[in-house]
mmCIF file of C-alpha atoms in Angstrom:
data_model
loop_
_atom_site.group_PDB
_atom_site.id
_atom_site.type_symbol
_atom_site.label_atom_id
_atom_site.label_comp_id
_atom_site.label_asym_id
_atom_site.label_seq_id
_atom_site.Cartn_x
_atom_site.Cartn_y
_atom_site.Cartn_z
ATOM 1 C CA MET H 1309 0.000 0.000 0.000
ATOM 2 C CA GLU H 1310 1.303 3.401 -0.967
ATOM 3 C CA SER H 1311 0.314 6.600 0.749
ATOM 4 C CA GLY H 1312 0.614 10.176 -0.375
ATOM 5 C CA ALA H 1313 1.705 13.181 1.637
ATOM 6 C CA GLU H 1314 -1.703 13.286 3.300
ATOM 7 C CA ASN H 1315 -1.872 9.518 3.923
ATOM 8 C CA TYR H 1316 -4.138 8.871 0.961
ATOM 9 C CA GLN H 1317 -3.910 5.393 -0.496
ATOM 10 C CA ILE H 1318 -2.621 5.456 -4.065
ATOM 11 C CA CYS H 1319 -3.297 2.827 -6.702
ATOM 12 C CA SER H 1320 -0.310 0.532 -7.213
ATOM 13 C CA ARG H 1321 -0.774 0.614 -10.994
ATOM 14 C CA CYS H 1322 -1.888 4.167 -11.821
ATOM 15 C CA VAL H 1323 -1.843 7.285 -9.603
ATOM 16 C CA MET H 1324 -5.493 7.691 -8.621
ATOM 17 C CA ASP H 1325 -5.925 7.880 -4.880
ATOM 18 C CA THR H 1326 -8.569 8.184 -2.188
ATOM 19 C CA SER H 1327 -9.169 11.826 -2.982
ATOM 20 C CA ASP H 1328 -11.778 10.053 -5.120
ATOM 21 C CA PRO H 1329 -14.183 8.924 -2.359
ATOM 22 C CA GLN H 1330 -15.674 6.228 -4.592
ATOM 23 C CA ILE H 1331 -12.366 4.544 -5.408
ATOM 24 C CA ASN H 1332 -11.767 0.967 -4.298
ATOM 25 C CA PHE H 1333 -8.788 -1.374 -4.487
ATOM 26 C CA ASP H 1334 -8.229 -5.100 -4.903
ATOM 27 C CA GLU H 1335 -5.889 -7.169 -2.717
ATOM 28 C CA ASN H 1336 -2.920 -5.975 -4.819
ATOM 29 C CA GLY H 1337 -3.776 -2.318 -4.416
ATOM 30 C CA VAL H 1338 -5.032 -1.893 -8.003
ATOM 31 C CA CYS H 1339 -7.967 0.504 -8.269
ATOM 32 C CA ASN H 1340 -11.360 0.192 -9.960
ATOM 33 C CA HIS H 1341 -10.380 2.779 -12.597
ATOM 34 C CA CYS H 1342 -7.713 0.397 -13.880
ATOM 35 C CA PHE H 1343 -10.164 -2.511 -13.993
ATOM 36 C CA GLU H 1344 -12.721 -0.321 -15.788
ATOM 37 C CA PHE H 1345 -10.101 0.535 -18.393
ATOM 38 C CA ASP H 1346 -9.163 -3.105 -18.953
ATOM 39 C CA SER H 1347 -12.688 -4.520 -19.033
ATOM 40 C CA ASN H 1348 -14.575 -1.768 -20.882
ATOM 41 C CA THR H 1349 -12.705 1.328 -22.023
ATOM 42 C CA ALA H 1350 -9.891 -0.491 -23.828
ATOM 43 C CA LYS H 1351 -12.479 -2.247 -26.009
ATOM 44 C CA ARG H 1352 -13.351 1.142 -27.534
ATOM 45 C CA TRP H 1353 -9.721 2.105 -28.158
ATOM 46 C CA PHE H 1354 -7.948 1.103 -31.374
ATOM 47 C CA PRO H 1355 -4.377 2.513 -31.588
ATOM 48 C CA ASN H 1356 -3.469 -0.193 -34.104
ATOM 49 C CA ASP H 1357 -4.103 -1.574 -37.599
ATOM 50 C CA GLU H 1358 -7.702 -2.361 -36.687
ATOM 51 C CA GLY H 1359 -8.187 1.290 -35.810
ATOM 52 C CA GLN H 1360 -6.816 2.369 -39.171
ATOM 53 C CA VAL H 1361 -9.374 0.198 -40.953
ATOM 54 C CA LEU H 1362 -12.222 1.483 -38.789
ATOM 55 C CA LEU H 1363 -11.108 5.083 -39.226
ATOM 56 C CA GLU H 1364 -10.904 4.778 -43.000
ATOM 57 C CA ALA H 1365 -14.504 3.537 -43.036
ATOM 58 C CA LEU H 1366 -15.574 6.518 -40.913
ATOM 59 C CA LEU H 1367 -13.686 8.931 -43.159
ATOM 60 C CA ASP H 1368 -15.387 7.480 -46.231
ATOM 61 C CA ASP H 1369 -18.772 8.058 -44.579
ATOM 62 C CA ILE H 1370 -17.829 11.656 -43.789
ATOM 63 C CA ARG H 1371 -16.676 12.326 -47.344
ATOM 64 C CA ARG H 1372 -19.861 10.820 -48.792
ATOM 65 C CA SER H 1373 -22.104 12.863 -46.493
ATOM 66 C CA GLY H 1374 -20.297 16.058 -47.478
ATOM 67 C CA ARG H 1375 -20.366 15.499 -51.206
ATOM 68 C CA ASN H 1376 -21.508 18.661 -53.015
ATOM 69 C CA LYS H 1377 -21.455 20.580 -49.721
ATOM 70 C CA GLU H 1378 -19.082 23.350 -48.688
ATOM 71 C CA TYR H 1379 -18.061 21.414 -45.565
ATOM 72 C CA ASP H 1380 -18.138 17.700 -44.800
ATOM 73 C CA CYS H 1381 -17.706 18.039 -41.029
ATOM 74 C CA ILE H 1382 -17.289 20.518 -38.204
ATOM 75 C CA ILE H 1383 -14.561 20.723 -35.585
ATOM 76 C CA GLY H 1384 -14.327 22.788 -32.429
ATOM 77 C CA LEU H 1385 -10.941 24.427 -31.925
ATOM 78 C CA SER H 1386 -9.948 25.645 -28.466
ATOM 79 C CA GLY H 1387 -6.259 26.095 -29.141
ATOM 80 C CA GLY H 1388 -5.358 23.161 -26.885
ATOM 81 C CA VAL H 1389 -3.061 20.360 -28.031
ATOM 82 C CA ASP H 1390 -5.805 17.771 -28.711
ATOM 83 C CA SER H 1391 -8.028 19.908 -30.951
ATOM 84 C CA SER H 1392 -5.062 21.618 -32.658
ATOM 85 C CA TYR H 1393 -3.381 18.322 -33.500
ATOM 86 C CA LEU H 1394 -6.683 16.883 -34.672
ATOM 87 C CA ALA H 1395 -7.144 19.814 -37.051
ATOM 88 C CA LEU H 1396 -3.811 18.955 -38.680
ATOM 89 C CA VAL H 1397 -4.791 15.286 -38.902
ATOM 90 C CA MET H 1398 -8.037 16.242 -40.640
ATOM 91 C CA LYS H 1399 -6.016 18.166 -43.213
ATOM 92 C CA ASP H 1400 -3.865 15.087 -43.872
ATOM 93 C CA PHE H 1401 -7.045 13.036 -44.330
ATOM 94 C CA GLY H 1402 -8.323 15.504 -46.904
ATOM 95 C CA LEU H 1403 -11.447 16.484 -44.976
ATOM 96 C CA ARG H 1404 -13.099 19.890 -45.356
ATOM 97 C CA PRO H 1405 -14.119 20.925 -41.842
ATOM 98 C CA LEU H 1406 -15.675 24.158 -40.762
ATOM 99 C CA VAL H 1407 -13.682 25.224 -37.734
ATOM 100 C CA VAL H 1408 -15.666 26.749 -34.866
ATOM 101 C CA HIS H 1409 -14.134 28.573 -31.934
ATOM 102 C CA VAL H 1410 -16.189 29.780 -28.988
ATOM 103 C CA ASP H 1411 -14.698 32.805 -27.265
ATOM 104 C CA ALA H 1412 -16.028 32.972 -23.698
ATOM 105 C CA GLY H 1413 -13.755 35.862 -22.773
ATOM 106 C CA TRP H 1414 -10.930 33.889 -21.153
ATOM 107 C CA ASN H 1415 -8.614 33.150 -24.076
ATOM 108 C CA SER H 1416 -4.945 33.519 -23.257
ATOM 109 C CA GLU H 1417 -2.776 35.376 -25.750
ATOM 110 C CA LEU H 1418 -1.089 32.088 -26.603
ATOM 111 C CA ALA H 1419 -4.462 30.510 -27.418
ATOM 112 C CA VAL H 1420 -5.245 33.242 -29.942
ATOM 113 C CA PHE H 1421 -1.773 32.816 -31.453
ATOM 114 C CA ASN H 1422 -2.070 29.030 -31.716
ATOM 115 C CA ILE H 1423 -5.572 29.112 -33.208
ATOM 116 C CA GLU H 1424 -4.395 31.525 -35.900
ATOM 117 C CA LYS H 1425 -1.417 29.287 -36.664
ATOM 118 C CA VAL H 1426 -3.594 26.178 -37.016
ATOM 119 C CA VAL H 1427 -6.194 27.820 -39.245
ATOM 120 C CA LYS H 1428 -3.588 29.461 -41.491
ATOM 121 C CA TYR H 1429 -1.570 26.260 -41.909
ATOM 122 C CA CYS H 1430 -4.612 24.125 -42.663
ATOM 123 C CA GLU H 1431 -6.322 26.805 -44.790
ATOM 124 C CA TYR H 1432 -9.592 26.253 -42.948
ATOM 125 C CA ASP H 1433 -12.549 28.599 -42.637
ATOM 126 C CA LEU H 1434 -12.891 29.777 -39.051
ATOM 127 C CA HIS H 1435 -16.179 30.774 -37.433
ATOM 128 C CA THR H 1436 -15.656 32.464 -34.068
ATOM 129 C CA HIS H 1437 -18.651 32.789 -31.800
ATOM 130 C CA VAL H 1438 -18.048 35.526 -29.234
ATOM 131 C CA MET H 1439 -20.167 35.009 -26.126
ATOM 132 C CA ASP H 1440 -21.947 37.861 -24.367
ATOM 133 C CA TRP H 1441 -19.421 38.682 -21.656
ATOM 134 C CA LEU H 1442 -21.912 40.139 -19.172
ATOM 135 C CA GLU H 1443 -23.942 36.923 -19.308
ATOM 136 C CA ILE H 1444 -20.869 34.684 -19.047
ATOM 137 C CA ARG H 1445 -19.587 36.679 -16.091
ATOM 138 C CA ASP H 1446 -22.956 36.518 -14.340
ATOM 139 C CA LEU H 1447 -23.176 32.764 -14.886
ATOM 140 C CA GLN H 1448 -19.652 32.171 -13.626
ATOM 141 C CA LEU H 1449 -20.286 34.250 -10.518
ATOM 142 C CA ALA H 1450 -23.461 32.215 -9.971
ATOM 143 C CA TYR H 1451 -21.428 29.011 -10.074
ATOM 144 C CA LEU H 1452 -18.870 30.394 -7.639
ATOM 145 C CA ARG H 1453 -21.672 31.339 -5.247
ATOM 146 C CA ALA H 1454 -23.220 27.892 -5.667
ATOM 147 C CA GLY H 1455 -19.953 26.393 -4.455
ATOM 148 C CA VAL H 1456 -20.036 23.366 -6.770
ATOM 149 C CA ALA H 1457 -16.967 21.614 -8.125
ATOM 150 C CA ASN H 1458 -17.303 22.057 -11.877
ATOM 151 C CA GLN H 1459 -16.748 25.772 -12.344
ATOM 152 C CA ASP H 1460 -16.000 25.315 -16.046
ATOM 153 C CA VAL H 1461 -19.633 24.637 -16.967
ATOM 154 C CA ALA H 1462 -20.261 28.163 -18.256
ATOM 155 C CA GLN H 1463 -17.518 27.736 -20.861
ATOM 156 C CA ASP H 1464 -17.881 24.016 -21.580
ATOM 157 C CA HIS H 1465 -21.645 24.016 -22.043
ATOM 158 C CA ALA H 1466 -21.444 27.064 -24.307
ATOM 159 C CA PHE H 1467 -18.693 25.442 -26.384
ATOM 160 C CA PHE H 1468 -20.503 22.183 -27.088
ATOM 161 C CA ALA H 1469 -23.991 23.670 -27.341
ATOM 162 C CA THR H 1470 -22.774 26.199 -29.905
ATOM 163 C CA LEU H 1471 -20.901 23.537 -31.855
ATOM 164 C CA TYR H 1472 -23.826 21.101 -31.956
ATOM 165 C CA HIS H 1473 -26.444 23.744 -32.736
ATOM 166 C CA TYR H 1474 -24.290 25.111 -35.536
ATOM 167 C CA ALA H 1475 -23.757 21.654 -37.023
ATOM 168 C CA VAL H 1476 -27.478 20.841 -37.070
ATOM 169 C CA GLN H 1477 -28.517 24.265 -38.350
ATOM 170 C CA ASN H 1478 -26.027 24.000 -41.224
ATOM 171 C CA ASN H 1479 -26.855 20.398 -42.067
ATOM 172 C CA ILE H 1480 -23.382 19.154 -41.136
ATOM 173 C CA LYS H 1481 -23.781 15.583 -39.976
ATOM 174 C CA TYR H 1482 -20.368 14.861 -38.481
ATOM 175 C CA VAL H 1483 -18.814 16.628 -35.508
ATOM 176 C CA ILE H 1484 -15.115 15.872 -35.087
ATOM 177 C CA SER H 1485 -14.007 15.802 -31.450
ATOM 178 C CA GLY H 1486 -10.542 15.847 -29.918
ATOM 179 C CA GLY H 1487 -11.782 13.813 -26.958
ATOM 180 C CA ASN H 1488 -9.637 10.729 -26.575
ATOM 181 C CA ILE H 1489 -9.098 7.670 -24.435
ATOM 182 C CA ALA H 1490 -5.305 7.986 -24.404
ATOM 183 C CA THR H 1491 -5.407 10.996 -22.078
ATOM 184 C CA GLU H 1492 -8.993 11.034 -20.759
ATOM 185 C CA SER H 1493 -10.036 7.469 -19.938
ATOM 186 C CA VAL H 1494 -10.009 7.928 -16.153
ATOM 187 C CA PHE H 1495 -12.760 10.210 -14.906
ATOM 188 C CA PRO H 1496 -13.841 10.023 -11.244
ATOM 189 C CA MET H 1497 -17.626 10.318 -11.296
ATOM 190 C CA SER H 1498 -17.578 11.641 -7.736
ATOM 191 C CA TRP H 1499 -15.565 14.694 -8.777
ATOM 192 C CA HIS H 1500 -17.803 16.322 -11.328
ATOM 193 C CA HIS H 1501 -21.168 16.449 -12.988
ATOM 194 C CA SER H 1502 -21.724 16.740 -16.729
ATOM 195 C CA ALA H 1503 -21.381 20.248 -18.105
ATOM 196 C CA MET H 1504 -24.148 19.380 -20.570
ATOM 197 C CA ASP H 1505 -26.849 19.358 -17.870
ATOM 198 C CA ALA H 1506 -28.791 22.504 -18.818
ATOM 199 C CA ILE H 1507 -31.337 21.820 -16.065
ATOM 200 C CA ASN H 1508 -28.607 22.109 -13.436
ATOM 201 C CA LEU H 1509 -27.077 25.127 -15.145
ATOM 202 C CA ARG H 1510 -30.336 27.073 -15.207
ATOM 203 C CA ALA H 1511 -31.212 26.071 -11.634
ATOM 204 C CA ILE H 1512 -27.913 27.433 -10.350
ATOM 205 C CA HIS H 1513 -28.294 30.603 -12.394
ATOM 206 C CA ARG H 1514 -31.867 31.164 -11.219
ATOM 207 C CA LYS H 1515 -30.745 31.010 -7.602
ATOM 208 C CA PHE H 1516 -27.498 32.944 -7.788
ATOM 209 C CA GLY H 1517 -27.529 34.922 -11.048
ATOM 210 C CA SER H 1518 -28.602 38.525 -11.407
ATOM 211 C CA ARG H 1519 -29.346 39.010 -15.113
ATOM 212 C CA PRO H 1520 -31.280 36.975 -17.699
ATOM 213 C CA LEU H 1521 -29.394 34.665 -20.054
ATOM 214 C CA ILE H 1522 -30.723 36.026 -23.337
ATOM 215 C CA HIS H 1523 -27.849 35.266 -25.704
ATOM 216 C CA TYR H 1524 -26.402 32.266 -23.858
ATOM 217 C CA LYS H 1525 -27.752 29.195 -25.647
ATOM 218 C CA THR H 1526 -28.134 25.870 -23.891
ATOM 219 C CA ILE H 1527 -28.768 22.403 -25.283
ATOM 220 C CA SER H 1528 -31.593 20.423 -23.733
ATOM 221 C CA PHE H 1529 -31.509 16.823 -22.531
ATOM 222 C CA PHE H 1530 -33.899 15.890 -25.352
ATOM 223 C CA GLN H 1531 -31.786 17.597 -28.000
ATOM 224 C CA TYR H 1532 -28.520 16.203 -26.675
ATOM 225 C CA TYR H 1533 -29.527 12.575 -26.289
ATOM 226 C CA PHE H 1534 -32.378 12.093 -28.752
ATOM 227 C CA TYR H 1535 -33.280 14.786 -31.275
ATOM 228 C CA TYR H 1536 -29.813 15.615 -32.571
ATOM 229 C CA PRO H 1537 -28.349 12.086 -32.786
ATOM 230 C CA PHE H 1538 -31.457 10.088 -33.754
ATOM 231 C CA ILE H 1539 -33.710 12.540 -35.581
ATOM 232 C CA LYS H 1540 -31.173 14.910 -37.149
ATOM 233 C CA GLY H 1541 -28.504 12.236 -37.535
ATOM 234 C CA MET H 1542 -25.691 14.248 -35.965
ATOM 235 C CA THR H 1543 -22.750 12.000 -35.140
ATOM 236 C CA VAL H 1544 -19.712 12.762 -32.999
ATOM 237 C CA ILE H 1545 -16.502 11.112 -34.179
ATOM 238 C CA ARG H 1546 -13.326 10.900 -32.060
ATOM 239 C CA PRO H 1547 -10.566 10.055 -34.566
ATOM 240 C CA LEU H 1548 -7.790 10.079 -31.966
ATOM 241 C CA ASN H 1549 -9.273 6.859 -30.559
ATOM 242 C CA PHE H 1550 -8.523 5.100 -33.838
ATOM 243 C CA MET H 1551 -4.798 5.876 -34.043
ATOM 244 C CA PRO H 1552 -1.751 5.906 -31.796
ATOM 245 C CA TYR H 1553 -1.960 9.196 -29.920
ATOM 246 C CA ASN H 1554 0.778 10.471 -27.658
ATOM 247 C CA LYS H 1555 0.314 14.008 -26.389
ATOM 248 C CA ARG H 1556 4.018 14.743 -26.168
ATOM 249 C CA HIS H 1557 4.580 13.613 -29.749
ATOM 250 C CA ALA H 1558 1.550 15.631 -30.889
ATOM 251 C CA LEU H 1559 2.958 18.743 -29.209
ATOM 252 C CA ASP H 1560 6.338 18.227 -30.860
ATOM 253 C CA GLU H 1561 4.669 17.893 -34.272
ATOM 254 C CA LEU H 1562 2.611 21.044 -33.724
ATOM 255 C CA LYS H 1563 5.727 22.981 -32.767
ATOM 256 C CA GLU H 1564 7.625 21.735 -35.789
ATOM 257 C CA LYS H 1565 4.891 22.190 -38.407
ATOM 258 C CA ILE H 1566 3.160 25.411 -37.406
ATOM 259 C CA GLY H 1567 5.279 27.048 -34.707
ATOM 260 C CA TYR H 1568 2.757 26.154 -31.995
ATOM 261 C CA LYS H 1569 3.648 27.592 -28.585
ATOM 262 C CA GLU H 1570 3.363 25.451 -25.473
ATOM 263 C CA TYR H 1571 1.199 26.689 -22.574
ATOM 264 C CA GLY H 1572 3.290 25.152 -19.830
ATOM 265 C CA ARG H 1573 0.320 23.492 -18.123
ATOM 266 C CA LYS H 1574 -2.870 21.697 -19.128
ATOM 267 C CA HIS H 1575 -5.670 23.999 -20.302
ATOM 268 C CA GLY H 1576 -3.408 27.032 -20.398
ATOM 269 C CA GLU H 1577 -5.486 28.176 -23.367
ATOM 270 C CA SER H 1578 -8.132 29.450 -20.907
ATOM 271 C CA ARG H 1579 -7.081 31.747 -18.079
ATOM 272 C CA PHE H 1580 -10.129 30.740 -16.030
ATOM 273 C CA THR H 1581 -9.748 26.989 -16.577
ATOM 274 C CA LYS H 1582 -6.109 27.196 -15.577
ATOM 275 C CA PHE H 1583 -7.081 28.968 -12.321
ATOM 276 C CA PHE H 1584 -10.041 26.681 -11.678
ATOM 277 C CA GLN H 1585 -8.154 23.420 -12.166
ATOM 278 C CA ASN H 1586 -4.903 24.409 -10.515
ATOM 279 C CA TYR H 1587 -6.187 26.401 -7.543
ATOM 280 C CA TYR H 1588 -9.956 26.325 -6.989
ATOM 281 C CA LEU H 1589 -10.350 22.540 -7.182
ATOM 282 C CA PRO H 1590 -7.345 21.607 -5.016
ATOM 283 C CA GLU H 1591 -8.146 24.284 -2.437
ATOM 284 C CA LYS H 1592 -11.906 23.760 -2.151
ATOM 285 C CA PHE H 1593 -12.386 20.089 -3.058
ATOM 286 C CA ASN H 1594 -8.915 18.547 -2.694
ATOM 287 C CA GLN H 1595 -9.045 17.466 -6.324
ATOM 288 C CA ASP H 1596 -5.893 17.486 -8.428
ATOM 289 C CA LYS H 1597 -6.982 17.128 -12.061
ATOM 290 C CA ARG H 1598 -3.503 15.964 -12.984
ATOM 291 C CA ARG H 1599 -4.220 12.602 -11.321
ATOM 292 C CA PRO H 1600 -6.919 11.293 -13.685
ATOM 293 C CA HIS H 1601 -5.085 12.629 -16.741
ATOM 294 C CA LEU H 1602 -1.791 11.059 -15.704
ATOM 295 C CA ALA H 1603 -3.591 7.853 -14.722
ATOM 296 C CA SER H 1604 -5.097 7.758 -18.215
ATOM 297 C CA GLN H 1605 -1.681 8.208 -19.796
ATOM 298 C CA ILE H 1606 -0.218 5.429 -17.638
ATOM 299 C CA LEU H 1607 -2.963 3.042 -18.747
ATOM 300 C CA SER H 1608 -2.489 3.963 -22.406
ATOM 301 C CA GLY H 1609 1.291 3.621 -22.125
ATOM 302 C CA ASP H 1610 2.126 7.278 -22.759
ATOM 303 C CA VAL H 1611 3.945 7.791 -19.454
ATOM 304 C CA THR H 1612 5.343 5.545 -16.771
ATOM 305 C CA ARG H 1613 4.007 5.538 -13.231
ATOM 306 C CA ASP H 1614 7.330 6.922 -11.966
ATOM 307 C CA GLU H 1615 7.090 9.802 -14.448
ATOM 308 C CA ALA H 1616 3.547 10.523 -13.292
ATOM 309 C CA LEU H 1617 4.526 10.483 -9.621
ATOM 310 C CA ALA H 1618 7.378 12.882 -10.355
ATOM 311 C CA GLU H 1619 4.963 15.199 -12.186
ATOM 312 C CA LEU H 1620 2.579 15.174 -9.240
ATOM 313 C CA LYS H 1621 5.368 16.363 -6.938
ATOM 314 C CA LYS H 1622 5.651 19.594 -8.908
ATOM 315 C CA PRO H 1623 3.679 22.550 -7.523
ATOM 316 C CA LEU H 1624 0.484 23.496 -9.353
ATOM 317 C CA TYR H 1625 1.399 27.165 -9.096
ATOM 318 C CA ASP H 1626 4.380 29.246 -8.125
ATOM 319 C CA ASP H 1627 3.543 32.047 -5.722
ATOM 320 C CA VAL H 1628 4.043 34.942 -8.139
ATOM 321 C CA GLU H 1629 1.964 33.354 -10.909
ATOM 322 C CA LEU H 1630 -0.819 32.522 -8.470
ATOM 323 C CA ARG H 1631 -1.033 36.088 -7.165
ATOM 324 C CA GLU H 1632 -1.152 37.391 -10.745
ATOM 325 C CA ASP H 1633 -3.953 34.983 -11.698
ATOM 326 C CA ILE H 1634 -5.999 35.724 -8.572
ATOM 327 C CA LEU H 1635 -5.844 39.437 -9.358
ATOM 328 C CA PHE H 1636 -6.664 38.823 -13.034
ATOM 329 C CA VAL H 1637 -9.630 36.509 -12.413
ATOM 330 C CA ALA H 1638 -11.106 38.718 -9.690
ATOM 331 C CA LYS H 1639 -10.786 41.889 -11.751
ATOM 332 C CA LYS H 1640 -12.311 40.274 -14.829
ATOM 333 C CA LEU H 1641 -15.250 38.948 -12.790
ATOM 334 C CA GLY H 1642 -15.773 42.404 -11.272
ATOM 335 C CA ILE H 1643 -15.077 41.398 -7.675
ATOM 336 C CA THR H 1644 -12.199 41.998 -5.282
ATOM 337 C CA PRO H 1645 -9.499 39.389 -4.607
ATOM 338 C CA GLU H 1646 -10.867 39.168 -1.067
ATOM 339 C CA GLU H 1647 -14.356 38.384 -2.372
ATOM 340 C CA LEU H 1648 -12.930 35.701 -4.642
ATOM 341 C CA ASP H 1649 -11.002 34.220 -1.735
ATOM 342 C CA ASN H 1650 -14.148 34.190 0.415
ATOM 343 C CA LEU H 1651 -16.076 32.347 -2.316
ATOM 344 C CA ILE H 1652 -13.345 29.707 -2.508
ATOM 345 C CA LYS H 1653 -13.233 29.307 1.291
ATOM 346 C CA ALA H 1654 -17.030 29.183 1.651
ATOM 347 C CA GLU H 1655 -18.814 25.881 2.250
ATOM 348 C CA SER H 1656 -18.695 23.535 -0.727
ATOM 349 C CA HIS H 1657 -21.871 22.090 -2.209
ATOM 350 C CA GLU H 1658 -22.862 19.165 -4.414
ATOM 351 C CA TYR H 1659 -24.552 19.719 -7.758
ATOM 352 C CA THR H 1660 -27.375 17.473 -6.508
ATOM 353 C CA GLU H 1661 -28.507 20.276 -4.194
ATOM 354 C CA TYR H 1662 -29.876 21.969 -7.314
ATOM 355 C CA SER H 1663 -32.294 20.641 -9.935
ATOM 356 C CA ASN H 1664 -30.549 18.364 -12.431
ATOM 357 C CA TRP H 1665 -31.114 15.771 -15.132
ATOM 358 C CA ASP H 1666 -30.201 12.690 -13.049
ATOM 359 C CA SER H 1667 -33.717 11.222 -12.954
ATOM 360 C CA ARG H 1668 -34.053 11.618 -16.741
ATOM 361 C CA TYR H 1669 -30.629 10.132 -17.283
ATOM 362 C CA LYS H 1670 -31.473 7.096 -15.148
ATOM 363 C CA LEU H 1671 -34.734 6.605 -17.017
ATOM 364 C CA MET H 1672 -32.882 6.795 -20.338
ATOM 365 C CA SER H 1673 -30.186 4.370 -19.149
ATOM 366 C CA ASP H 1674 -32.784 1.887 -17.900
ATOM 367 C CA ALA H 1675 -34.669 2.100 -21.198
ATOM 368 C CA LYS H 1676 -31.452 1.626 -23.159
ATOM 369 C CA ALA H 1677 -30.542 -1.460 -21.103
ATOM 370 C CA LEU H 1678 -34.017 -2.893 -21.701
ATOM 371 C CA ILE H 1679 -33.906 -2.285 -25.444
ATOM 372 C CA GLN H 1680 -30.425 -3.815 -25.712
ATOM 373 C CA ARG H 1681 -31.798 -7.098 -24.434
ATOM 374 C CA VAL H 1682 -33.472 -7.538 -27.812
ATOM 375 C CA PRO H 1683 -31.361 -10.112 -29.681
ATOM 376 C CA GLY H 1684 -29.156 -8.609 -32.355
ATOM 377 C CA LEU H 1685 -30.009 -5.002 -31.478
ATOM 378 C CA ARG H 1686 -27.373 -2.553 -30.304
ATOM 379 C CA LEU H 1687 -28.273 0.972 -29.295
ATOM 380 C CA LYS H 1688 -25.627 3.643 -29.168
ATOM 381 C CA SER H 1689 -25.919 7.354 -28.460
ATOM 382 C CA TYR H 1690 -23.461 9.790 -29.990
ATOM 383 C CA SER H 1691 -22.416 11.041 -26.572
#
């Protein structure tokens, strides 16, 4: 049994620990996340010749669906490594994506630089959707007052809702996603709730917000799980799951081909996400987002456990950078640093204390399980 600095038990295979209250270990100290990867997740991951065959079939479908259209797919570009590398891969595959970027007001200067480099190199059309800052700010303040873990909902929900709405409205069937198993297979369910839960989002805003969300568009449970995938035929494809994907190699290729500039830490493309993941979560919820990402990379073979443990010993912030980011985030949100500090130190709350989609999700999952008992029938949702 290994213990961390705070006497938390750490998995003997990956680096997830008991900061996830739902984690459990076998007699050898291997955690349930590792067993979930081996028994389920790995079956959806094809970094091999089989993946190449499957991906070629998907690409043929995309090309056929886009025949005689200006675009054959749509891709969201944040400026992060995954989406930027994927954009280059799509160019190599000869696809014609419309690139959509959602600007929620927190882009770092490097993110703007990297997005411009990607679009120019690939010769893609870029559609930038600039969010109403007053609404975004009000929603983010509402989330801070609610005291829930996932403070990135305001940005994440807006990003995917905008992308999916735009795809359906423009009759683009395929959405290309940079989501991938190689770096994102481990996800402690106890840490977060889905950013796509518009019921939860609006409940939190109703209680803690101060202005109406007129321009901020949400996506409903019905649209997300039924109308868009089954009626409109929108399909989300994650090509990185059908090829060998190593984040370090992808970063090196981006630097070499387009002069991409490294952020220095995960999600450095968003000033708020950087602050949220590297300060808010560890301080308020004792959650270090590096753990699940490094655990995922251990399971996919991208890093060794020793490398991951060494990475976890590094500080999330240096003192000067932290002070700068606290001042920046507070000023941008229109509050004082002291007010921001008080919100972080206030009592934490679970998302379940506010209306949410859990009962609908359970009903859908139960119905799906029942339908899948029909011999020969497999039901899959795009999400």
